[in-house]
XYZ file of C-alpha atoms in Angstrom:
554
model
C 183.440 254.276 -6.423
C 182.679 253.692 -2.804
C 179.716 255.253 -0.878
C 181.730 255.064 2.377
C 185.023 256.331 1.317
C 186.491 259.136 -0.883
C 190.038 260.135 -1.873
C 191.384 263.555 -0.663
C 193.933 264.495 -3.283
C 196.639 267.064 -2.256
C 199.343 267.728 -4.948
C 202.726 269.569 -4.333
C 204.006 269.375 -7.615
C 203.690 267.215 -10.845
C 206.014 264.357 -9.928
C 204.402 263.669 -6.431
C 200.902 263.896 -4.651
C 199.593 263.161 -1.192
C 196.426 261.026 -0.922
C 194.014 260.595 1.882
C 191.228 257.960 2.215
C 188.229 259.918 3.803
C 185.357 258.251 5.326
C 182.336 259.722 4.032
C 179.431 257.694 5.498
C 179.384 255.669 8.713
C 180.270 252.140 8.688
C 178.251 249.263 9.963
C 180.023 245.987 10.633
C 176.755 244.012 10.938
C 175.932 245.032 7.439
C 179.609 244.965 5.725
C 182.252 243.712 7.946
C 185.006 244.231 5.219
C 185.450 246.730 2.558
C 187.781 246.049 -0.563
C 188.917 249.271 -2.374
C 191.072 249.518 -5.472
C 193.003 252.827 -5.873
C 194.341 253.743 -9.342
C 196.805 256.474 -10.134
C 197.451 257.398 -13.743
C 199.906 260.079 -15.401
C 199.431 262.634 -18.166
C 201.555 261.059 -20.653
C 200.501 259.483 -23.884
C 199.592 256.788 -23.703
C 198.768 257.330 -20.082
C 200.356 254.786 -17.627
C 198.606 253.597 -14.419
C 199.245 252.051 -11.079
C 196.707 250.256 -8.651
C 196.689 249.307 -5.102
C 193.958 247.169 -3.428
C 193.021 248.251 0.141
C 191.213 245.821 2.416
C 189.430 247.601 5.318
C 188.084 245.482 8.176
C 185.528 247.150 10.159
C 186.005 246.725 14.009
C 182.845 245.930 15.979
C 181.563 248.748 18.282
C 178.798 247.884 20.879
C 176.215 249.576 18.976
C 173.534 246.862 19.163
C 171.394 246.218 22.151
C 170.207 242.529 22.859
C 166.861 241.804 21.536
C 164.332 239.256 22.776
C 162.303 236.763 20.510
C 159.025 238.175 22.013
C 158.328 241.399 23.925
C 155.777 239.354 26.160
C 156.087 235.769 27.217
C 153.067 233.949 28.776
C 153.217 230.789 30.859
C 150.854 228.774 32.991
C 151.646 226.831 36.083
C 149.668 224.797 38.663
C 149.756 226.091 42.324
C 151.605 223.882 44.460
C 154.000 222.826 41.699
C 157.443 221.311 42.976
C 160.133 223.703 43.814
C 162.694 223.867 41.041
C 160.137 223.427 38.130
C 161.216 225.056 35.052
C 158.583 227.725 33.862
C 160.136 229.175 30.716
C 163.421 229.827 29.105
C 163.767 233.302 27.487
C 166.181 234.042 24.784
C 167.752 237.243 23.426
C 170.174 237.953 20.442
C 172.896 240.522 19.948
C 174.323 241.228 16.507
C 177.600 242.481 17.851
C 180.525 240.183 18.205
C 182.952 239.146 20.882
C 182.355 240.321 24.380
C 179.878 242.935 22.952
C 177.528 240.041 22.171
C 177.911 238.088 25.482
C 174.402 238.471 27.100
C 173.495 238.004 30.648
C 169.798 237.717 31.944
C 168.504 239.322 35.090
C 165.402 240.583 36.703
C 164.713 244.335 36.038
C 165.305 246.623 38.925
C 161.619 247.399 39.330
C 160.764 243.879 39.950
C 159.160 243.441 43.451
C 161.060 241.393 46.221
C 158.096 238.942 46.428
C 158.599 238.009 42.771
C 162.468 237.481 43.458
C 161.690 235.299 46.257
C 159.102 233.147 44.227
C 161.150 232.757 40.945
C 164.925 232.423 40.098
C 166.695 233.489 36.776
C 169.705 231.694 35.419
C 171.827 234.643 34.074
C 173.472 232.447 31.460
C 170.756 230.498 29.964
C 167.614 232.542 30.652
C 165.906 229.788 32.437
C 163.174 230.903 34.959
C 162.524 228.175 37.766
C 160.155 228.189 40.660
C 161.713 228.577 43.999
C 158.768 229.394 46.135
C 155.446 227.886 46.906
C 152.628 229.198 44.585
C 149.166 229.774 46.087
C 146.448 230.783 43.752
C 144.286 232.284 46.530
C 147.066 234.576 47.520
C 148.278 235.628 43.975
C 146.862 234.222 40.865
C 149.274 235.853 38.375
C 152.737 237.557 38.347
C 154.299 239.876 35.856
C 158.081 239.716 35.796
C 160.301 242.313 33.925
C 163.330 240.757 32.340
C 166.509 242.491 31.249
C 169.179 241.041 28.727
C 172.368 242.997 29.103
C 175.508 242.627 27.027
C 179.081 243.083 28.418
C 180.216 245.709 26.077
C 181.351 249.288 27.220
C 179.079 250.804 27.781
C 176.523 247.928 28.213
C 173.398 247.847 26.255
C 170.304 246.078 27.303
C 167.041 244.899 26.127
C 163.683 244.235 28.056
C 160.718 241.865 27.785
C 157.946 240.950 30.191
C 157.017 237.304 31.407
C 153.516 236.935 32.678
C 153.030 233.813 35.046
C 149.421 232.705 35.275
C 148.818 230.404 38.401
C 146.341 227.751 37.770
C 143.706 226.872 40.563
C 143.994 223.449 42.266
C 141.380 222.006 44.557
C 143.297 222.358 47.637
C 140.873 224.149 49.846
C 138.044 222.671 51.692
C 134.792 224.443 51.899
C 134.252 226.605 54.968
C 130.970 226.654 56.874
C 130.248 229.426 59.308
C 127.331 229.825 61.790
C 126.419 233.330 61.663
C 123.284 233.285 63.714
C 121.794 230.577 65.976
C 118.576 230.662 67.698
C 118.581 228.044 70.491
C 116.748 226.502 72.292
C 113.824 226.046 69.863
C 110.356 225.875 71.409
C 108.551 222.649 71.058
C 105.646 224.334 69.414
C 107.811 226.113 66.880
C 105.929 226.361 63.495
C 107.241 224.431 60.396
C 109.633 226.728 58.487
C 111.035 228.488 61.568
C 114.621 229.510 61.034
C 116.919 228.030 63.512
C 120.359 229.157 62.293
C 121.945 231.089 59.524
C 124.923 229.668 57.693
C 127.482 230.990 55.514
C 129.514 228.776 53.098
C 132.643 229.593 51.264
C 135.482 228.061 49.268
C 138.602 230.016 48.446
C 139.159 227.827 45.133
C 137.631 228.982 41.918
C 135.534 227.709 39.126
C 134.102 224.237 39.714
C 136.589 223.747 42.700
C 134.815 226.666 44.306
C 131.255 225.573 43.889
C 129.794 224.181 46.990
C 126.793 221.886 47.743
C 125.429 221.646 51.099
C 123.462 219.215 53.145
C 122.273 218.639 56.729
C 122.452 215.421 58.531
C 120.166 214.029 59.941
C 117.708 214.971 57.111
C 114.876 215.372 59.738
C 113.438 217.300 61.268
C 115.686 220.043 59.806
C 116.510 221.379 56.235
C 118.592 223.726 54.445
C 117.318 226.470 52.205
C 119.672 228.610 49.997
C 118.918 232.415 50.591
C 121.467 233.889 48.391
C 124.980 232.793 47.075
C 126.888 231.447 49.941
C 124.191 231.713 52.519
C 121.828 229.099 53.871
C 119.027 228.980 56.418
C 118.701 226.000 58.720
C 114.918 225.776 58.925
C 112.461 223.474 60.731
C 110.907 220.829 58.291
C 108.803 218.755 60.749
C 107.051 219.306 64.201
C 108.964 218.744 67.170
C 108.213 216.581 70.289
C 110.231 217.050 73.117
C 109.021 214.131 75.103
C 110.222 211.755 72.174
C 113.523 213.532 71.430
C 114.806 216.368 73.714
C 117.901 217.418 71.661
C 119.494 217.063 68.183
C 122.845 217.023 67.040
C 122.814 218.637 63.585
C 125.627 218.496 61.187
C 125.978 220.634 58.088
C 128.099 219.147 55.305
C 129.549 221.157 52.353
C 131.381 219.668 49.366
C 132.959 221.207 46.426
C 132.886 220.378 42.877
C 136.459 219.535 42.482
C 138.113 216.479 41.539
C 138.661 214.836 43.975
C 135.988 216.630 45.885
C 136.866 218.235 49.328
C 134.368 218.162 52.139
C 133.847 220.048 55.213
C 131.514 219.845 58.093
C 130.125 221.983 60.868
C 128.882 220.189 64.003
C 129.795 219.227 67.554
C 133.476 218.552 68.399
C 134.359 214.918 68.176
C 137.184 213.699 70.396
C 137.686 210.622 68.233
C 138.634 212.864 65.402
C 140.450 215.668 66.959
C 141.911 215.823 70.608
C 143.594 219.087 70.444
C 142.861 222.304 68.740
C 145.264 225.174 68.535
C 144.654 228.655 67.112
C 145.928 232.287 67.562
C 143.983 235.324 68.595
C 145.179 238.635 67.714
C 144.065 242.008 69.409
C 144.567 245.282 67.345
C 144.125 248.769 68.705
C 142.844 251.733 66.877
C 145.911 253.771 67.336
C 148.183 255.243 64.706
C 150.182 253.242 63.970
C 147.931 250.197 65.243
C 149.473 248.012 67.704
C 148.653 244.490 68.142
C 149.182 241.465 70.505
C 148.862 237.857 70.007
C 148.060 234.866 72.061
C 148.024 231.198 71.174
C 145.130 229.223 72.567
C 145.152 225.356 72.873
C 141.735 223.707 73.106
C 141.799 220.269 74.648
C 138.491 218.407 73.633
C 137.344 216.096 76.514
C 135.998 212.678 75.608
C 132.256 212.019 75.908
C 130.766 208.639 76.186
C 129.047 208.757 72.697
C 130.018 205.367 71.361
C 128.549 202.100 72.448
C 130.759 199.064 72.464
C 131.266 197.056 69.180
C 131.286 193.274 69.246
C 134.197 191.753 67.179
C 134.019 188.469 65.281
C 136.074 185.523 66.919
C 139.799 185.647 66.405
C 141.159 183.066 63.842
C 137.722 181.476 63.681
C 137.559 180.796 67.290
C 135.055 178.115 68.581
C 132.298 179.993 66.797
C 132.168 180.724 63.181
C 130.462 183.941 63.304
C 129.211 186.564 65.796
C 126.379 189.470 65.644
C 125.296 191.701 68.159
C 123.277 195.065 68.712
C 124.385 198.296 70.361
C 122.162 200.010 72.901
C 122.354 202.591 75.493
C 120.901 202.252 78.905
C 120.856 199.643 81.694
C 118.984 197.012 79.489
C 120.370 195.133 76.700
C 119.179 195.732 73.218
C 117.589 193.152 70.865
C 119.827 190.129 70.002
C 120.681 190.183 66.279
C 123.040 187.208 65.831
C 124.820 184.459 67.829
C 128.250 183.082 68.794
C 128.503 179.280 68.680
C 130.685 177.041 71.072
C 130.879 173.562 72.122
C 131.510 171.984 75.438
C 132.036 168.320 76.648
C 129.869 166.647 79.196
C 131.589 166.225 82.585
C 134.039 169.186 81.766
C 135.215 170.295 85.103
C 134.558 173.802 86.618
C 136.717 176.668 85.178
C 137.281 175.272 81.787
C 137.241 177.848 79.136
C 134.343 177.621 76.412
C 134.563 180.882 74.371
C 135.748 184.385 74.550
C 133.564 187.315 73.957
C 135.614 190.277 72.258
C 134.569 193.842 72.078
C 136.101 197.366 71.509
C 134.998 200.793 72.267
C 135.821 203.897 70.297
C 135.870 206.122 73.339
C 138.812 206.302 75.556
C 139.772 206.274 79.252
C 136.891 205.311 81.568
C 134.360 205.456 78.758
C 136.266 202.565 77.003
C 136.624 200.370 79.919
C 134.429 197.435 79.235
C 133.044 194.991 81.587
C 131.052 191.746 80.784
C 127.850 190.388 82.521
C 125.779 187.263 82.127
C 122.296 188.534 81.495
C 120.648 185.158 80.748
C 120.232 182.711 82.390
C 119.844 184.255 85.797
C 120.683 182.396 89.013
C 123.114 179.674 89.171
C 123.670 178.318 85.770
C 126.588 176.094 84.653
C 128.540 178.907 82.929
C 130.061 182.256 83.979
C 131.802 185.095 82.099
C 134.959 187.003 83.272
C 134.093 190.481 84.309
C 136.907 192.129 82.453
C 138.221 189.499 80.293
C 135.001 188.388 78.562
C 136.008 184.819 78.768
C 133.138 182.341 79.125
C 134.016 179.177 81.375
C 132.141 176.447 83.245
C 130.928 177.435 86.774
C 130.808 173.873 87.629
C 130.870 170.340 86.286
C 128.425 169.754 83.274
C 125.712 167.232 83.610
C 123.171 165.705 81.563
C 120.473 167.671 83.316
C 121.867 170.886 81.839
C 120.388 169.775 78.549
C 122.025 169.562 75.118
C 122.232 173.339 74.443
C 122.579 176.348 76.601
C 121.832 179.859 75.396
C 123.567 182.630 76.980
C 122.913 186.362 76.702
C 126.052 188.475 77.379
C 125.909 192.172 77.949
C 129.054 194.240 77.298
C 129.042 197.752 79.192
C 131.292 200.592 79.403
C 131.897 202.745 82.631
C 130.756 205.919 80.958
C 127.989 208.154 82.220
C 125.437 207.202 81.077
C 126.703 203.684 80.327
C 126.308 202.273 76.845
C 126.051 198.512 76.082
C 126.094 195.908 73.371
C 124.623 192.451 73.698
C 125.801 189.117 72.248
C 124.266 185.674 72.367
C 126.452 182.428 72.899
C 124.768 179.257 71.978
C 126.796 176.356 73.757
C 126.153 172.838 72.309
C 126.874 170.125 75.075
C 128.426 167.011 73.435
C 130.681 164.184 74.280
C 134.329 164.958 74.836
C 135.591 163.403 71.477
C 132.876 165.185 69.521
C 133.666 168.603 71.244
C 137.289 168.271 70.190
C 136.277 167.293 66.472
C 133.806 170.280 66.432
C 136.495 172.699 67.694
C 139.081 171.420 65.319
C 136.637 171.754 62.324
C 135.820 175.155 63.421
C 139.336 176.420 63.676
C 140.135 174.975 60.186
C 137.223 176.871 58.614
C 137.745 180.177 57.013
C 137.582 183.130 59.257
C 135.946 185.124 56.465
C 133.025 182.810 56.029
C 130.756 185.408 57.844
C 128.289 184.998 60.733
C 126.005 182.329 60.970
C 122.485 182.825 62.225
C 121.008 180.950 65.167
C 117.793 179.765 63.397
C 119.837 178.174 60.619
C 122.257 176.294 63.124
C 119.234 174.944 65.050
C 117.765 173.398 62.140
C 120.617 170.739 61.905
C 120.664 170.582 58.337
C 123.516 172.868 57.565
C 126.109 171.682 55.037
C 128.928 171.957 57.582
C 127.211 169.848 60.101
C 126.753 167.005 57.495
C 130.273 167.280 56.510
C 131.483 167.012 60.127
C 129.558 164.008 60.625
C 131.070 162.279 57.475
C 134.495 163.341 58.775
C 133.974 161.625 61.925
C 132.816 158.583 60.180
C 135.933 158.469 57.932
C 138.164 159.135 60.798
C 136.743 156.233 62.900
C 136.963 153.931 59.994
C 140.566 154.808 59.040
C 141.482 154.462 62.635
C 139.955 150.897 62.794
C 141.784 149.848 59.890
C 145.072 151.025 61.178
C 144.439 149.253 64.525
C 143.623 145.990 62.779
C 146.652 146.317 60.587
C 148.942 146.720 63.661
C 147.514 143.895 65.546
C 147.908 141.546 62.430
C 151.509 142.744 62.113
C 152.209 141.944 65.686
C 150.731 138.567 65.555
C 152.871 137.712 62.506
C 155.908 139.133 63.936
C 155.959 137.596 67.231
C 154.226 134.149 66.895
C 156.333 131.202 66.375
C 156.637 129.474 63.035
C 155.048 125.880 63.216
C 154.662 122.947 61.020
C 151.185 121.279 61.061
C 151.338 117.530 61.196
C 147.838 115.827 60.613
C 146.833 112.228 60.235
C 144.680 109.602 61.854
C 145.853 107.487 64.604
C 146.670 107.700 68.295
C 148.465 110.293 69.966
C 152.107 110.848 69.069
C 155.313 111.061 70.915
C 157.880 113.236 69.301
C 161.662 113.495 70.232
C 163.038 116.963 69.346
C 166.297 116.964 71.021
C 169.453 114.760 71.610
C 169.007 114.842 75.371
C 165.506 113.286 75.107
C 163.049 115.929 75.492
C 159.541 114.639 74.921
C 156.243 116.256 74.339
C 152.835 114.837 74.211
C 150.301 116.694 71.960
C 146.598 116.080 71.556
C 144.425 118.828 70.296
C 147.086 121.231 71.350
C 150.093 122.700 70.104
C 153.521 122.802 71.574
C 156.749 124.635 70.639
C 159.638 122.331 70.588
C 163.139 123.701 70.146
C 166.913 122.658 70.755
C 167.760 123.131 74.506
C 171.100 124.905 73.871
C 170.801 128.572 72.847
C 168.125 130.206 70.855
C 166.036 127.919 68.912
C 167.245 127.437 65.335
C 164.202 125.379 64.198
C 160.687 125.079 65.623
C 158.290 122.381 65.187
C 154.594 122.589 65.875
C 152.687 119.187 66.388
C 148.961 118.892 66.198
C 146.976 115.829 66.744
C 143.972 115.438 64.427
C 140.512 115.995 65.963
C 139.643 112.368 65.684
C 138.186 110.372 68.699
C 140.799 108.236 70.290
C 140.809 104.571 69.174
C 138.935 102.131 71.373
C 140.950 100.599 74.049
C 141.554 96.761 74.452
C 138.566 94.703 75.397
């Protein structure tokens, strides 16, 4: 017997009958796709005879199963600012039907907001959800996406799930500092603890990325007091003295707890950091609907002469192995903290370069235009400095009366208002010409990174570099002398005629050296005798011994 089928018997007579296979219970292809039935017919004789027939019934699929997701809710976490195209998650659904009824396509539900569709993309064949917009935790920290899996049957059936995307915060926002109230100017006799300004500090990040620490610079005479979360008071910590300091530039610095930490500060505009500020101003009325207008404002920052010239070390070692100086403001030079070194030769003509002072100013335009002045010695000294080049040269021929060393104080000023300046000292040693050349060569071969040398140490004369230079000069002179001696000996041996030395007692000797009868007399002298025709093929040197001549006849 079968629970799904039954036989409807309709007999017309005893010899024939009509059979009908009747479905008594709905079929489910997913449970049993094939049914095998055996139909048996028997007669009424004795013995009874039977006949059988097997029926194989294949159940055709009907689109009666909707797609089903593995999970009803998917959760995924992603960092804000992730790269576009990042794979967030892959959802999967199954359909128990077969054929076209089991083909599934994935798509966003109709109730998904347009913002979500702009932020994420769905692959309808694979179920992959990828990022196609820029995530910003501060704008939206989570998204809920309704996903639908639909088959291709007729009529199509669908299943649904939900994907929750949690955006993780990244420390991408620096703290913001706002001055909500400012009480200036401050009276000189203001009491300690007087509130000068009220500040508001905020950070759009969350957690440790949004925890802000604040400090004030310079630390005196002001300080910060936290009033409540995100608010500070700038208070007076010390008594003021207008005659000593007439104004203060106070900078409030805020730093968050992220890694890496981001910083912000509120202070005066700095041309060296920002030259142009651009922002938008919007005006909105109170009508219904409200109307608004926008305007773009460009703020150009004008440079102020707030940077003094800075002295630079000599390029490539230069004539001086190091440099130092001190920045100052006002007409008078500040204290000298280091020295440049240079060498000049006695008798050097006027206009000969000795050294070059190099400086730079962080300001721009007229405030960065530098001029160089010789502050010491005053009057008509042996040196001068180029007004705009900074090149130190001889003003006249150097004489012994100028002394073995000259100390020059050079002031570098800008053209700002008020002018700011820096000073440098140049110690020029007056030496012989050869010594000056050797000293300059030794200086240029030294490492540029050897650092500045203090003037006091150089004047002691016991520095290791000075001893090295002395031995270097001695070695060069010795090698040069040996080389010169070798050249002289070689030339003498090469060009002097070869001779034979004859010695023996007796009177002066006459020697014949050629067939034509050339004679030569030699006594305590040497002569070169050779064949008259052509170049000499053999030379003969004749010497008489250094004996006194024999006595003459009586």
